[in-house]
């Protein structure tokens, strides 16, 4: 069905979502990373970036929070840019795990690959693949440059978060070395883990994540900087990875109720991709048992349902003035 929605309808839906959920107190800040436990739990922001670069922003959309696992999407894109779609599938995989983001069991069950770049194991593998192999400083520069390209502006390292996470990431250390055992780390395991921990500690805003989501939705053309960041043929690959495992063990429930592929992080950020229409991000620190922001989920779900949008309904949607 052909369907038209206006920019003002999108703005109205976003405003309603913001007003409706801003006082919600469900969920709890992540506390296994000490820095995150102390972030103001009332922060709440929403940002939507349309294909012409128009931004719709509400609340704390310019607050810099820890990107955490949303950065797994960025590194997956970097690996896709450097290796192509076929090699990513061979070297990491594109499957759901159905298990928590930091699952060691998921690696033991798979053995032959880390399933997907969007869980901890696959993200550490993706960082090990970043070129040039063996050069931590240049790899880091490539990771940051790629995030800057995708978001249209640079992220900033939150040093305190990096220290906090490095001092407590024992489970991830096990993952890195277990992957090495299965020949699924393609560079030094400790270096790969450090790059992963550092990228998770980058500060990012909901606005920046909405621009990144919009770049994916727009076949790799960043609608704000107008730069072509990656080959358009990679967009459906990236969106399929996000759709498959973006909410870990709650991914099916999420897609069923929201209709939009999205990726979460324990810092409270969520980044959604509505192909051909927009990127959307919401941020609020309190998370649920799977590590997904409670308010960000409610807000994005409300907006999608209010506008009657879903990647599964086959509508040909045009956004009008
Ligand atoms: N789900 C997340 O955001 C987890 C990211 C965090 N850096 C970790 O490895 O535990």
XYZ file of C-alpha atoms and ligand atoms in Angstrom:
331
model
C 0.000 0.000 0.000
C 1.162 3.547 -0.732
C 1.252 5.626 2.418
C 2.168 9.233 3.140
C 3.251 10.609 6.484
C 4.249 14.200 7.170
C 7.252 15.557 9.025
C 4.863 17.181 11.507
C 3.216 13.797 12.222
C 6.657 12.368 13.022
C 7.458 15.367 15.258
C 4.133 14.998 17.052
C 4.628 11.257 17.654
C 8.138 11.899 19.015
C 6.874 14.662 21.324
C 4.083 12.447 22.636
C 6.544 9.612 23.282
C 8.891 11.953 25.110
C 6.130 13.393 27.329
C 4.567 10.006 27.981
C 7.707 8.191 29.119
C 9.953 10.861 30.629
C 8.769 10.118 34.151
C 8.925 6.318 33.774
C 11.142 4.826 36.506
C 11.371 1.190 35.411
C 14.743 -0.514 34.933
C 18.092 0.075 36.583
C 21.391 1.570 35.421
C 23.992 -1.058 34.431
C 26.074 -1.633 37.559
C 28.607 -4.264 36.446
C 30.542 -1.330 34.950
C 30.955 1.041 37.942
C 30.966 4.260 35.864
C 27.541 3.516 34.362
C 25.931 2.933 37.759
C 26.488 6.607 38.627
C 25.012 8.267 35.526
C 21.889 10.410 36.154
C 19.042 7.940 35.663
C 16.596 10.665 34.608
C 18.418 11.579 31.401
C 16.203 10.974 28.370
C 16.665 11.998 24.763
C 15.209 11.139 21.378
C 16.534 12.015 17.921
C 15.277 11.179 14.432
C 17.251 11.896 11.267
C 15.361 11.897 7.967
C 16.858 11.107 4.558
C 17.221 14.822 3.714
C 19.217 15.409 6.916
C 16.309 16.970 8.861
C 16.766 16.319 12.592
C 13.936 16.001 15.107
C 15.397 16.243 18.621
C 13.856 16.036 22.084
C 15.222 16.173 25.628
C 18.833 15.157 26.262
C 19.608 14.336 22.636
C 22.981 16.125 22.887
C 24.140 14.397 26.090
C 27.279 12.272 25.586
C 26.781 8.781 26.993
C 28.765 5.544 26.677
C 28.060 4.060 23.243
C 28.789 0.527 24.547
C 27.328 -2.227 22.363
C 25.819 0.110 19.801
C 29.446 0.460 18.635
C 29.329 -3.186 17.546
C 27.346 -2.006 14.535
C 30.028 0.520 13.631
C 32.835 -2.030 13.835
C 30.798 -4.547 11.847
C 30.484 -1.859 9.163
C 34.240 -1.237 9.269
C 34.898 -4.968 8.836
C 32.391 -5.022 5.958
C 34.104 -2.010 4.365
C 37.523 -3.653 4.659
C 36.613 -7.294 3.874
C 33.222 -7.334 2.099
C 29.979 -9.185 2.905
C 31.102 -12.717 2.000
C 34.250 -12.691 4.142
C 32.397 -11.258 7.149
C 30.022 -14.205 6.971
C 32.922 -16.693 6.820
C 35.101 -15.035 9.454
C 32.393 -14.106 12.013
C 28.894 -15.207 10.928
C 25.456 -13.573 10.836
C 23.370 -15.752 13.158
C 21.323 -14.997 16.239
C 22.643 -16.540 19.434
C 19.401 -16.286 21.442
C 21.656 -15.792 24.452
C 22.910 -12.808 26.484
C 25.408 -10.412 24.848
C 28.357 -11.676 26.902
C 27.595 -15.377 26.610
C 30.499 -17.815 26.721
C 28.050 -20.684 26.180
C 27.190 -19.239 22.745
C 30.846 -19.633 21.697
C 31.062 -23.167 23.059
C 27.876 -24.155 21.213
C 29.036 -22.714 17.888
C 32.755 -23.542 18.009
C 33.305 -22.800 14.341
C 32.459 -19.074 14.393
C 31.409 -16.373 16.883
C 27.854 -16.161 15.384
C 27.530 -12.410 14.732
C 29.571 -9.216 15.084
C 26.776 -7.798 17.273
C 27.508 -9.809 20.441
C 30.654 -9.421 22.536
C 32.459 -12.403 20.990
C 31.866 -11.353 17.384
C 32.645 -7.711 18.143
C 36.019 -8.647 19.646
C 36.655 -10.747 16.521
C 35.633 -7.783 14.318
C 38.141 -5.586 16.158
C 40.800 -8.234 15.598
C 40.061 -8.013 11.854
C 40.434 -4.221 11.600
C 43.345 -3.335 9.343
C 46.230 -2.753 9.584
C 46.755 -6.015 11.515
C 49.290 -5.733 14.331
C 49.152 -1.938 14.712
C 46.945 -0.991 17.656
C 47.282 2.799 17.158
C 46.373 2.696 13.468
C 43.536 0.246 14.111
C 42.145 2.627 16.739
C 42.371 5.542 14.297
C 40.437 3.508 11.719
C 37.741 2.627 14.296
C 37.262 6.260 15.333
C 37.376 7.578 11.750
C 34.687 5.073 10.743
C 32.389 6.122 13.620
C 32.996 9.782 12.730
C 32.076 9.097 9.082
C 28.902 7.253 10.057
C 27.730 9.773 12.654
C 28.846 12.880 10.752
C 30.876 14.097 13.759
C 33.472 12.632 16.095
C 32.835 10.551 19.237
C 34.880 11.383 22.348
C 36.520 8.857 24.627
C 35.121 8.910 28.185
C 38.377 8.115 29.925
C 36.769 7.291 33.271
C 34.459 4.773 31.578
C 37.386 3.186 29.729
C 39.314 2.773 33.005
C 36.222 1.503 34.831
C 35.460 -1.069 32.144
C 39.083 -2.176 31.640
C 39.401 -2.877 35.364
C 36.298 -5.092 35.465
C 36.079 -6.857 32.069
C 37.091 -10.343 33.230
C 34.297 -12.111 31.337
C 35.348 -10.431 28.100
C 38.964 -11.473 28.706
C 37.773 -15.086 28.816
C 35.843 -14.561 25.582
C 38.903 -13.156 23.763
C 41.088 -16.109 24.717
C 38.375 -18.700 24.094
C 38.017 -17.284 20.584
C 41.773 -17.580 20.177
C 41.387 -21.259 21.080
C 39.013 -21.647 18.101
C 41.276 -19.620 15.752
C 38.665 -16.877 15.575
C 40.866 -14.000 16.679
C 42.798 -12.605 13.754
C 45.208 -10.377 15.700
C 46.581 -10.293 19.228
C 43.710 -11.254 21.641
C 44.626 -8.730 24.347
C 44.959 -5.935 21.805
C 41.629 -6.860 20.214
C 39.938 -6.871 23.622
C 41.468 -3.493 24.493
C 40.206 -1.964 21.231
C 36.748 -3.373 21.937
C 36.731 -2.006 25.501
C 37.920 1.411 24.305
C 35.333 1.659 21.535
C 32.577 0.776 24.035
C 33.826 3.695 26.181
C 33.353 6.301 23.469
C 30.921 9.069 24.327
C 28.199 9.573 21.725
C 24.886 11.444 21.548
C 21.436 10.276 20.491
C 21.673 12.819 17.682
C 24.876 11.233 16.380
C 23.367 7.733 16.545
C 20.279 8.887 14.651
C 22.571 10.191 11.880
C 24.389 6.837 11.814
C 21.036 4.986 11.632
C 20.002 7.312 8.807
C 23.264 6.630 6.942
C 22.509 2.896 7.081
C 18.886 3.573 6.052
C 20.147 5.738 3.165
C 22.363 3.133 1.436
C 25.574 4.417 3.005
C 25.105 8.076 2.093
C 25.317 10.196 5.254
C 22.326 12.578 4.914
C 23.982 15.272 7.036
C 27.567 15.323 5.714
C 26.369 14.196 2.238
C 29.379 11.835 2.073
C 29.062 8.290 0.703
C 30.479 6.245 3.609
C 30.086 2.676 2.354
C 28.856 0.834 -0.698
C 25.043 0.834 -0.834
C 24.959 -2.953 -1.318
C 26.141 -3.335 2.300
C 23.070 -1.603 3.788
C 20.729 -4.622 3.743
C 23.537 -6.757 5.183
C 24.008 -4.345 8.096
C 20.275 -4.004 8.705
C 19.852 -7.789 8.650
C 22.573 -8.194 11.287
C 20.820 -5.601 13.469
C 17.383 -7.170 12.953
C 18.680 -10.642 13.864
C 20.299 -9.924 17.208
C 20.000 -6.206 18.093
C 18.200 -6.918 21.388
C 20.015 -10.214 22.139
C 17.631 -12.747 23.704
C 14.728 -10.257 23.389
C 15.202 -9.572 19.677
C 12.093 -11.405 18.498
C 9.848 -9.645 21.010
C 11.374 -6.335 19.972
C 10.814 -6.807 16.237
C 7.324 -8.180 16.794
C 6.256 -5.184 18.864
C 8.222 -2.335 17.231
C 8.676 -3.305 13.576
C 12.132 -1.700 13.380
C 15.626 -3.254 13.458
C 17.556 -1.590 16.288
C 20.716 -2.081 18.331
C 21.115 -1.378 22.029
C 23.939 -0.676 24.474
C 24.143 -0.942 28.274
C 24.922 2.799 28.366
C 21.201 3.279 27.607
C 21.403 4.032 23.893
C 19.301 2.446 21.160
C 19.838 3.040 17.420
C 17.131 2.059 14.933
C 17.200 1.832 11.141
C 14.045 2.321 9.056
C 15.322 1.622 5.509
C 14.685 4.484 3.093
C 12.953 6.611 5.728
C 15.000 7.511 8.792
C 17.434 6.671 11.553
C 16.111 6.956 15.100
C 17.849 6.927 18.441
C 16.684 7.189 22.023
C 18.770 7.275 25.170
C 17.909 6.700 28.849
C 20.260 4.902 31.297
C 17.956 2.441 33.147
C 18.040 -0.955 31.393
C 16.107 -4.224 31.605
C 17.435 -7.709 32.376
C 18.821 -8.160 28.830
C 20.723 -4.849 28.981
C 18.309 -2.817 26.855
C 17.157 0.714 27.805
C 13.589 0.630 29.103
C 12.541 4.167 28.160
C 14.315 4.116 24.796
C 12.402 0.944 23.899
C 9.073 2.424 24.969
C 9.695 5.639 23.036
C 10.771 4.051 19.751
C 7.983 1.480 19.913
C 5.408 4.200 20.541
C 6.625 6.290 17.601
C 6.635 3.332 15.193
C 3.165 2.170 16.210
C 1.682 5.654 16.275
C 2.907 6.238 12.704
C 1.809 2.739 11.614
C 5.309 1.919 10.358
C 6.993 -1.496 10.164
C 9.618 -3.031 7.913
C 7.321 -6.039 7.648
C 4.112 -4.483 6.327
C 5.170 -3.877 2.729
C 3.977 -0.264 2.694
C 5.634 2.125 0.269
C 5.991 5.132 2.540
C 6.713 8.704 1.456
C 7.523 11.433 3.961
C 5.934 14.750 2.971
C 6.603 18.294 4.250
N 25.504 -4.836 25.910
C 26.488 -3.969 26.048
O 26.332 -2.782 25.789
C 27.766 -4.508 26.630
C 28.987 -3.673 26.345
C 30.036 -3.761 27.408
N 31.175 -3.016 26.971
C 30.429 -5.208 27.674
O 31.254 -5.729 26.969
O 29.941 -5.800 28.565
